[in-house]
């Protein structure tokens, strides 16, 4: 997916003068960097001192160790999976190879690599993900917890291979700051976890190639920070990686300056990326998790190095943790809102460990749990190791006395009902910053779960680059549980990570304290002069979720969509759908009564155009049922949908 001249003009239109000036300066700096690669300043007698505290490894739960070792042994076979694509070549990986398209990224100067062009580079996400080296942190953790040298030797071989295949400023791995930042964080933890291995010093601080790589990574991050309308989670990752490396690998003349700048940058970007309520401003739950993981890992390095962390940094992370505890369902799943690319900040566990439970466990260890927090079953490797480095925080800080349901600044509301009914209502702004890169056109959409099962589902993300029709569908209005008018989205897309006009949503009423029901009501202006208003009621006694859509304005063709989760089967007769699914071996059911004023059809797994899909993770999609009601309105029309759960 190469970018046209029109895209660049649209992108430029979303920048302010300061950002445009900064990007112009970056362009000049890139031209200057092409002329010659500077030599790393010499260092002598360096040692790695950012080791784990005594007893940290012994505190890891045996069951967590067992799961970790099982994953490490799978990795040792050379088999790994990234975004739904299985690779069997990970014993000796080709770092430029994309197994999805079978293409190899060119090893040109980094500033010349057209990483968005799948025809030239391949799927860059498939190329980048292994080079975040988070599978190597898993192997390093397996060494630390078992003492088995074969894990350490594999890690060392892969690092040496990567460093040789990716010299500074050559190829796709030197294109994006978020990749450099996360990779540095992985290297810090790899060195820490290999500390007991006889070859650790020779691999890192005594290795000129490793020193060159670490220095050039940090030099790159200092020179080309994400700025302006791009200062989202990327900026947090860049600051976190820079801070981690300048603390743990503080061996260079510029290390104190890089550390000070990264501390300030991390604090600034965490505050900018987070509402005061603790919800991430990108309104994308996966990025809430990524930013929280990055922030905690960066603070751990600063604390381990004795650097002074601004109190506001810890306060943002505390609020993010409380917000996560507030919005998850009874199975610890957060909303499926906005983009999701399965990105992690620090991985020390296998995929069988629940990400959100692990984050809440870390939050409990660092900040202390509140009485209303959900219980976290099981244990993980990362929590005791990460928490051993972080100074406890939270005593004396004002925190919610009861579980919040409405986050007014983020426009996110969770209505809860009996039988573990969970309903997320979207009345927030259209993403973060002027481009709203990770937003979806989902104003007034709802998600409904029953005991953690997606009943009315947010379909997810599926892809970023290379498949524009699928990228458009999964972030479209029709791709969400809301109303579409005249076949267009509520907000106007200017590209795969660019929105040129944002629908404005206004929440009119929230009542989560009623004795008989919880209520939410909001409206948006995305189809002006037509107005779409939606009211959602969760009624306790009847176990119903009632959705009332009111449309007023000129004559329009409308479509109302309800996307069912992949485990839900639907039998549609007229305007009534009988829904069935199984949870923990038990059959469950519900009835979905749809508005009579529309003509209803069921769609499943259709590709031309896409409709009826659910993405369980980045790069993966499975067929699911989507119910679409079509009709026209002229003046004011009301459509009532009732989802009633059986017994």
XYZ file of C-alpha atoms in Angstrom:
647
model
C 0.000 0.000 0.000
C 2.066 2.928 -1.260
C 0.909 6.428 -0.437
C -0.282 8.731 -3.231
C 0.398 12.439 -3.575
C -3.181 13.026 -2.471
C -2.555 11.132 0.754
C 0.471 13.296 1.527
C -1.593 16.440 0.977
C -4.353 15.131 3.253
C -1.769 14.156 5.844
C -0.157 17.586 5.667
C -3.558 19.220 6.172
C -3.833 17.541 9.597
C -0.552 19.049 10.849
C -0.044 22.350 12.606
C 2.791 24.727 11.715
C 5.015 23.477 14.530
C 4.678 19.861 13.474
C 5.242 20.688 9.817
C 8.391 22.600 10.763
C 9.646 19.721 12.889
C 9.104 17.250 10.077
C 10.943 19.523 7.668
C 13.870 19.581 10.091
C 13.711 15.767 10.278
C 13.957 15.600 6.480
C 17.066 17.776 6.525
C 18.576 15.631 9.278
C 17.892 12.461 7.288
C 19.738 13.865 4.278
C 22.677 14.698 6.516
C 22.667 11.215 8.067
C 22.990 9.620 4.631
C 26.436 11.077 4.077
C 28.302 9.106 6.722
C 27.626 6.794 9.657
C 29.281 8.212 12.774
C 31.416 6.028 14.952
C 30.274 5.147 18.443
C 32.300 6.935 21.116
C 34.707 4.564 22.846
C 33.781 3.062 26.196
C 35.951 1.027 28.551
C 35.417 -1.051 31.645
C 31.626 -1.077 31.430
C 29.620 -3.454 33.595
C 25.964 -4.416 33.724
C 24.565 -3.696 37.173
C 20.777 -3.568 36.564
C 20.274 -7.094 37.857
C 17.196 -8.572 39.502
C 16.998 -8.215 43.292
C 17.799 -11.279 45.311
C 14.797 -13.548 45.684
C 12.918 -12.216 42.646
C 13.258 -15.413 40.627
C 12.299 -17.567 43.608
C 9.039 -15.616 43.919
C 7.747 -16.832 40.544
C 4.873 -19.292 40.886
C 5.799 -22.870 39.854
C 2.762 -23.157 37.571
C 3.826 -19.969 35.760
C 7.329 -21.419 35.346
C 5.877 -24.620 33.938
C 3.846 -22.712 31.324
C 6.844 -20.563 30.434
C 9.149 -23.548 29.946
C 6.552 -25.266 27.751
C 6.456 -22.193 25.508
C 10.257 -21.917 25.495
C 10.533 -25.553 24.413
C 8.098 -24.912 21.569
C 10.233 -21.967 20.466
C 13.378 -24.083 20.637
C 11.928 -26.340 17.916
C 12.105 -23.357 15.562
C 8.356 -23.026 15.354
C 6.556 -19.784 16.207
C 3.381 -17.982 15.209
C 3.068 -14.288 14.454
C -0.318 -12.765 13.648
C -1.842 -16.070 12.611
C 1.083 -17.114 10.374
C 3.102 -20.112 11.547
C 6.850 -19.997 10.917
C 8.990 -23.133 10.959
C 12.246 -21.283 10.265
C 12.773 -19.659 13.657
C 15.736 -21.842 14.578
C 17.720 -19.705 12.112
C 15.430 -16.881 10.979
C 15.743 -14.733 7.888
C 15.164 -11.334 9.469
C 13.967 -9.674 6.254
C 11.541 -12.439 5.212
C 7.751 -12.201 5.272
C 6.283 -15.730 5.295
C 2.841 -14.383 4.443
C 3.712 -12.875 1.048
C 7.007 -14.807 0.593
C 8.788 -11.509 -0.035
C 12.034 -10.196 1.438
C 12.367 -6.576 2.460
C 15.263 -4.793 0.743
C 18.329 -3.957 2.797
C 18.409 -0.421 1.415
C 19.115 2.660 3.476
C 16.346 2.807 6.088
C 15.073 6.142 4.820
C 14.507 4.604 1.360
C 12.565 1.498 2.431
C 8.888 1.826 1.279
C 7.605 -0.099 4.268
C 3.935 0.566 3.489
C 4.288 -1.025 0.025
C 3.480 -4.701 0.448
C 4.393 -5.394 -3.164
C 7.992 -4.360 -2.486
C 8.570 -5.114 1.184
C 5.949 -7.690 2.062
C 3.721 -7.399 5.127
C 5.970 -5.252 7.286
C 4.181 -6.306 10.477
C 5.245 -9.902 9.797
C 8.831 -8.709 9.343
C 8.894 -6.405 12.342
C 7.257 -8.612 14.964
C 9.988 -11.264 15.414
C 12.556 -8.462 15.535
C 10.955 -6.974 18.611
C 12.772 -9.954 20.192
C 10.002 -10.649 22.661
C 10.216 -14.358 21.935
C 13.856 -14.032 23.026
C 12.810 -12.505 26.352
C 10.717 -15.641 26.854
C 13.754 -17.841 26.161
C 15.917 -15.680 28.428
C 13.330 -15.972 31.205
C 13.349 -19.761 30.745
C 17.130 -19.723 31.228
C 16.886 -17.536 34.338
C 14.301 -19.821 35.935
C 15.840 -23.177 34.962
C 19.557 -22.500 34.502
C 19.470 -24.514 31.259
C 22.193 -23.077 29.003
C 20.539 -24.139 25.769
C 17.979 -21.326 26.118
C 20.731 -18.753 26.640
C 22.752 -20.092 23.744
C 19.772 -19.807 21.386
C 19.184 -16.225 22.511
C 22.834 -15.330 21.944
C 22.880 -16.924 18.500
C 19.790 -15.023 17.411
C 21.036 -11.692 18.717
C 24.370 -12.093 16.958
C 22.526 -13.086 13.783
C 20.216 -10.080 13.985
C 23.018 -7.616 14.659
C 24.977 -8.918 11.673
C 21.967 -8.899 9.322
C 20.733 -5.447 10.335
C 23.615 -2.981 10.467
C 22.702 0.524 11.641
C 20.382 2.424 9.295
C 20.029 -0.450 6.822
C 16.696 -2.080 6.104
C 13.143 -2.153 7.406
C 14.095 -2.594 11.062
C 15.508 0.942 11.201
C 12.407 2.656 9.824
C 10.032 3.030 12.781
C 10.862 4.370 16.230
C 8.373 2.150 18.031
C 10.266 -0.912 16.778
C 13.589 0.455 18.033
C 12.112 1.400 21.402
C 10.491 -1.969 22.084
C 13.592 -3.795 20.853
C 15.789 -1.876 23.299
C 13.440 -2.780 26.137
C 13.711 -6.445 25.132
C 17.516 -6.258 25.049
C 17.610 -4.797 28.556
C 15.556 -7.686 29.907
C 17.490 -10.270 27.915
C 20.738 -9.034 29.471
C 19.155 -9.001 32.930
C 17.733 -12.506 32.621
C 20.986 -13.926 31.222
C 23.045 -12.433 34.041
C 23.862 -15.828 35.516
C 25.038 -17.207 32.179
C 28.788 -17.307 31.607
C 28.535 -15.715 28.162
C 26.326 -12.731 29.069
C 29.056 -10.102 29.317
C 30.732 -11.297 26.118
C 27.381 -11.013 24.338
C 26.642 -7.473 25.489
C 29.059 -5.093 27.244
C 32.235 -6.762 25.964
C 30.885 -7.024 22.413
C 31.669 -4.033 20.144
C 28.863 -5.014 17.767
C 26.296 -5.016 20.573
C 27.574 -1.678 21.854
C 27.309 -0.225 18.329
C 23.727 -1.451 17.979
C 22.630 -0.114 21.383
C 24.255 3.261 20.745
C 22.832 3.670 17.240
C 19.350 2.690 18.437
C 19.482 5.389 21.096
C 20.993 7.959 18.726
C 18.141 7.279 16.242
C 15.465 7.674 18.925
C 16.981 10.939 20.134
C 17.056 12.345 16.593
C 13.662 11.286 15.189
C 10.959 11.267 17.864
C 7.321 10.867 16.868
C 5.856 14.331 16.932
C 2.630 16.281 16.614
C -0.271 14.282 15.204
C 1.825 11.091 15.375
C 2.733 11.404 19.063
C 0.512 8.535 20.153
C 1.579 5.147 21.534
C 4.659 5.300 19.290
C 5.997 8.250 21.280
C 5.481 6.341 24.538
C 7.334 3.294 23.177
C 10.213 5.445 21.980
C 10.568 7.184 25.347
C 10.216 3.898 27.258
C 12.897 2.164 25.208
C 15.230 5.129 25.429
C 14.757 5.381 29.178
C 15.287 1.652 29.719
C 18.479 1.572 27.664
C 19.947 4.777 29.082
C 19.399 3.410 32.595
C 20.482 -0.222 32.167
C 23.053 0.429 29.427
C 24.163 3.849 30.628
C 27.674 3.403 29.276
C 27.952 6.245 26.770
C 28.810 9.954 27.083
C 25.269 10.924 26.083
C 23.561 8.436 28.442
C 22.761 10.968 31.211
C 21.267 13.367 28.679
C 19.291 10.628 26.939
C 17.999 9.472 30.321
C 16.882 12.939 31.386
C 15.189 13.600 28.042
C 13.464 10.202 28.116
C 12.153 10.739 31.654
C 10.622 14.051 30.603
C 9.336 12.617 27.345
C 7.759 9.582 28.965
C 5.967 11.755 31.505
C 4.758 14.195 28.850
C 3.514 11.539 26.465
C 1.856 9.394 29.134
C -0.100 12.436 30.308
C -0.940 13.481 26.747
C -2.055 9.968 25.777
C -4.304 9.437 28.805
C -7.557 11.008 29.937
C -7.694 12.107 33.572
C -10.069 9.193 34.145
C -7.254 6.793 33.214
C -8.609 5.702 29.803
C -6.144 5.819 26.915
C -6.987 8.691 24.551
C -6.672 6.561 21.440
C -9.827 4.800 22.662
C -8.322 1.523 21.550
C -8.199 -1.010 24.367
C -5.176 -2.920 23.042
C -3.170 0.305 23.013
C -4.273 1.033 26.571
C -2.609 -2.260 27.476
C 0.490 -1.550 25.395
C 1.027 1.916 26.866
C 0.481 0.649 30.416
C 2.992 -2.178 29.923
C 5.548 0.192 28.406
C 5.101 2.721 31.196
C 5.498 0.154 33.962
C 8.568 -1.376 32.333
C 10.199 2.038 31.837
C 9.543 3.097 35.430
C 11.060 -0.196 36.607
C 14.316 0.673 34.848
C 14.386 4.192 36.254
C 13.742 2.899 39.775
C 16.422 0.229 39.401
C 18.901 2.912 38.313
C 17.935 5.305 41.110
C 16.603 7.923 38.680
C 13.910 10.295 39.944
C 10.585 9.543 38.252
C 8.045 12.393 38.160
C 5.094 11.661 40.420
C 2.761 12.444 37.529
C 4.204 9.471 35.638
C 3.262 7.071 38.421
C -0.123 8.741 38.866
C -1.028 8.212 35.197
C -0.054 4.538 35.387
C -2.089 4.134 38.586
C -5.147 5.689 36.947
C -4.714 3.517 33.860
C -4.592 0.414 36.043
C -7.715 1.370 37.997
C -9.503 2.175 34.727
C -8.591 -1.229 33.301
C -9.893 -2.944 36.441
C -13.135 -0.982 36.068
C -13.956 -1.782 32.434
C -13.132 -5.495 32.110
C -15.937 -8.030 32.054
C -16.236 -10.927 34.498
C -13.661 -12.900 32.477
C -11.171 -9.988 32.621
C -11.663 -9.024 28.965
C -11.594 -5.279 28.209
C -13.679 -3.656 25.458
C -12.811 -4.486 21.848
C -12.663 -0.839 20.876
C -10.642 0.791 18.092
C -7.540 -0.717 16.514
C -5.722 -3.725 17.952
C -2.456 -5.173 16.655
C -1.624 -7.476 19.589
C 1.338 -5.291 20.552
C 3.020 -5.895 23.926
C 5.520 -3.821 25.838
C 7.314 -6.594 27.717
C 6.745 -10.337 27.279
C 8.051 -12.803 29.872
C 5.249 -15.378 29.586
C 3.839 -17.669 26.955
C 0.548 -17.033 25.128
C -1.371 -19.216 27.594
C -1.000 -16.498 30.242
C -3.865 -14.011 30.220
C -2.531 -10.595 29.272
C -5.115 -8.568 31.178
C -4.952 -10.703 34.304
C -1.172 -10.310 34.231
C -1.458 -6.525 33.950
C -3.902 -6.352 36.846
C -1.681 -8.616 38.919
C 1.244 -6.262 38.270
C -0.960 -3.319 39.159
C -1.913 -4.995 42.412
C 1.743 -5.610 43.263
C 2.810 -2.040 42.471
C -0.226 0.041 43.437
C -2.319 -2.207 45.674
C -5.754 -3.532 44.739
C -9.006 -1.826 45.634
C -11.938 -3.670 47.180
C -14.001 -3.475 43.988
C -11.271 -4.853 41.714
C -12.038 -8.205 40.066
C -10.144 -11.202 41.338
C -7.219 -12.324 39.182
C -6.928 -16.123 38.954
C -3.580 -17.787 38.336
C -0.105 -16.317 38.310
C 2.430 -15.121 35.759
C 6.205 -14.757 35.414
C 6.332 -11.058 34.607
C 4.568 -9.705 37.690
C 7.034 -10.733 40.435
C 10.070 -9.877 38.279
C 8.838 -6.483 37.125
C 7.366 -5.561 40.517
C 10.665 -6.393 42.207
C 12.208 -3.384 40.457
C 9.384 -0.846 40.909
C 8.902 1.315 43.963
C 5.405 0.782 45.417
C 3.067 3.709 44.860
C -0.499 4.640 45.687
C -0.643 5.118 49.439
C -2.419 8.378 50.174
C -3.483 8.880 46.534
C -7.200 9.441 45.894
C -8.678 6.436 44.060
C -12.273 5.385 43.223
C -14.148 4.016 46.225
C -16.476 1.980 44.000
C -16.209 0.574 40.506
C -16.606 3.384 37.936
C -19.100 2.736 35.138
C -18.960 5.993 33.186
C -15.764 7.671 32.029
C -17.118 11.037 30.937
C -13.933 12.404 29.349
C -13.492 9.252 27.257
C -17.193 8.797 26.523
C -16.921 5.154 27.573
C -19.746 3.652 29.601
C -20.153 0.084 30.867
C -23.657 -1.019 31.839
C -23.802 -4.239 33.849
C -26.771 -6.484 34.441
C -27.654 -9.821 36.064
C -26.233 -13.067 34.774
C -22.909 -11.361 33.999
C -24.426 -9.119 31.331
C -21.830 -6.566 30.224
C -22.629 -3.751 27.794
C -20.126 -1.180 26.525
C -21.540 2.013 24.999
C -19.446 4.346 22.825
C -20.112 8.061 23.245
C -16.565 9.365 23.084
C -14.457 11.476 20.751
C -13.281 10.057 17.447
C -9.816 8.936 18.461
C -6.715 10.889 19.464
C -5.002 13.851 17.845
C -5.893 15.302 14.457
C -5.428 12.092 12.466
C -7.131 9.746 14.996
C -4.890 7.021 13.543
C -6.320 4.059 15.460
C -9.967 5.149 15.608
C -12.898 3.358 14.011
C -16.069 4.986 12.673
C -18.032 3.487 15.566
C -19.942 6.369 17.204
C -22.838 5.092 19.379
C -21.791 1.472 18.867
C -22.438 -1.111 21.561
C -20.824 -4.354 22.656
C -22.833 -6.874 24.661
C -21.354 -9.923 26.375
C -22.897 -12.626 28.492
C -20.508 -14.273 30.949
C -17.591 -13.095 28.805
C -18.997 -14.371 25.492
C -19.355 -11.852 22.662
C -23.049 -11.737 21.788
C -23.195 -8.346 20.053
C -19.532 -8.072 19.121
C -17.067 -5.480 17.978
C -15.527 -7.304 14.979
C -11.972 -6.076 15.675
C -9.181 -4.939 13.333
C -7.657 -7.803 11.300
C -5.062 -5.844 9.274
C -3.240 -2.546 8.765
C -1.270 -2.656 5.495
C -1.635 -4.375 2.137
C -5.367 -5.159 2.112
C -7.163 -1.794 1.847
C -10.656 -3.227 1.362
C -10.359 -5.230 4.587
C -8.768 -2.344 6.488
C -11.682 -0.144 5.407
C -14.321 -2.690 6.365
C -13.101 -3.471 9.855
C -12.973 0.211 10.827
C -16.151 1.211 8.961
C -19.490 2.206 10.448
C -21.135 -0.849 8.862
C -18.461 -2.946 10.588
C -19.833 -1.973 14.026
C -23.074 -2.261 15.962
C -24.457 1.114 14.972
C -26.401 2.846 12.191
C -25.064 3.779 8.757
C -26.698 6.422 6.527
C -26.457 6.628 2.719
C -23.760 3.962 2.573
C -21.028 6.092 4.109
C -19.065 6.255 7.327
C -19.852 8.724 10.109
C -16.268 10.046 9.921
C -14.309 10.597 6.709
C -11.206 8.489 6.064
C -8.188 9.953 4.315
C -6.085 6.781 4.453
C -5.458 3.653 6.538
C -4.327 5.676 9.584
C -5.903 9.037 8.787
C -9.332 10.551 9.332
C -9.960 13.958 7.762
C -13.349 14.652 9.391
C -14.347 13.404 12.827
C -17.916 12.795 13.951
C -18.672 14.613 17.213
C -20.574 12.610 19.836
C -22.435 13.990 22.822
C -23.558 11.889 25.785
C -26.975 13.084 26.945
C -27.746 10.831 29.906
C -26.074 8.172 32.015
C -27.718 6.432 34.963
C -25.899 3.395 36.295
C -27.341 3.552 39.815
C -31.007 2.756 39.079
C -32.700 0.014 41.063
C -34.406 -1.557 38.035
C -32.219 -0.640 35.086
C -29.111 1.133 33.855
C -29.434 3.698 31.047
C -27.231 5.521 28.560
C -28.187 7.966 25.818
C -26.040 9.832 23.275
C -26.086 11.355 19.778
C -23.607 12.224 17.025
C -23.422 14.638 14.090
C -21.599 12.467 11.560
C -24.496 12.582 9.086
C -25.563 16.170 9.559
C -28.124 17.555 9.056
C -29.447 14.059 9.868
C -29.121 13.333 13.601
C -28.634 9.856 15.055
C -29.544 9.391 18.715
C -29.345 6.113 20.617
C -30.607 5.045 24.027
C -29.537 1.799 25.682
C -31.300 0.301 28.712
C -30.134 -2.778 30.607
C -33.161 -3.986 32.562
C -32.333 -6.160 35.521
C -35.540 -8.100 36.143
C -36.198 -9.091 32.522
C -32.512 -9.570 31.690
C -32.914 -7.401 28.611
C -30.752 -4.993 26.674
C -32.985 -2.515 24.826
C -31.512 -0.298 22.101
C -33.631 2.545 20.717
C -32.272 4.388 17.662
C -33.873 7.676 16.660
C -33.060 9.217 13.292
C -34.325 12.660 12.304
C -33.680 14.695 9.171
C -33.997 14.529 5.396
C -34.800 11.353 3.507
C -31.922 8.882 3.799
C -31.213 5.233 3.136
C -30.086 3.595 6.371
C -28.602 0.295 7.462
C -28.585 -0.899 11.063
C -26.027 -3.619 11.794
C -25.673 -6.073 14.653
C -22.560 -8.260 14.591
C -22.736 -11.506 16.529
C -19.753 -13.142 18.159
C -18.169 -16.098 16.325
C -19.520 -18.643 18.814
C -23.111 -17.415 18.450
C -25.477 -19.149 16.000
C -28.476 -17.218 14.709
C -31.768 -18.377 13.214
C -33.399 -15.345 11.591
C -37.117 -15.350 10.843
C -38.442 -12.019 9.698
C -37.369 -9.548 12.360
C -36.617 -12.051 15.117
C -33.352 -13.928 15.586
C -32.928 -16.872 17.918
C -29.357 -16.890 19.269
C -27.597 -19.923 20.765
C -24.065 -20.614 22.021
C -22.194 -22.786 24.500
C -20.209 -21.616 27.514
C -18.209 -24.048 29.663
C -20.176 -26.958 28.227
C -23.539 -25.345 28.979
C -26.006 -24.312 26.268
C -27.035 -20.642 26.414
C -29.611 -18.727 24.371
C -31.207 -15.359 23.771
C -33.787 -13.743 21.507
C -32.983 -10.669 19.438
C -36.120 -8.777 18.413
C -35.186 -6.417 15.586
C -37.026 -3.321 14.339
C -39.993 -4.168 12.060
C -39.477 -0.993 10.022
C -36.373 -2.432 8.348
C -35.786 -5.419 6.060
C -33.417 -7.862 7.727
C -30.855 -10.202 6.208
C -28.161 -12.388 7.707
C -24.639 -12.239 6.275
C -21.767 -14.562 7.056
C -18.229 -14.727 5.710
C -18.862 -12.620 2.609
C -15.900 -11.104 0.755
C -17.263 -9.014 -2.123
C -17.789 -6.714 -0.332
C -16.592 -7.874 3.108
C -19.383 -8.505 5.626
C -19.871 -11.023 8.418
C -16.402 -11.381 9.956
C -14.767 -11.331 13.371
C -11.044 -10.838 13.998
C -9.912 -12.717 17.136
C -6.408 -11.236 16.749
C -4.277 -9.265 14.352
C -3.875 -11.016 10.994
C -6.718 -13.443 11.721
C -10.375 -13.402 10.765
C -13.170 -15.977 11.112
C -16.706 -15.951 9.719
C -19.414 -14.681 12.017
C -23.028 -13.674 11.538
C -23.979 -10.069 10.899
C -27.622 -9.029 10.862
C -28.284 -5.976 8.687
C -31.589 -4.122 8.519
C -32.121 -1.834 5.504
C -34.690 0.847 4.816
C -35.289 4.522 4.318
C -36.283 7.324 6.659
C -37.825 10.710 5.996
C -38.352 13.021 8.930
C -38.149 11.197 12.267
C -38.011 7.427 12.676
C -37.483 5.217 15.702
C -36.052 1.709 15.666
C -36.219 -0.478 18.768
C -34.067 -3.577 19.246
C -34.460 -5.856 22.261
C -31.944 -8.531 23.242
C -33.451 -10.817 25.874
C -31.384 -13.488 27.605
C -33.024 -16.759 28.576
C -33.163 -18.005 32.140
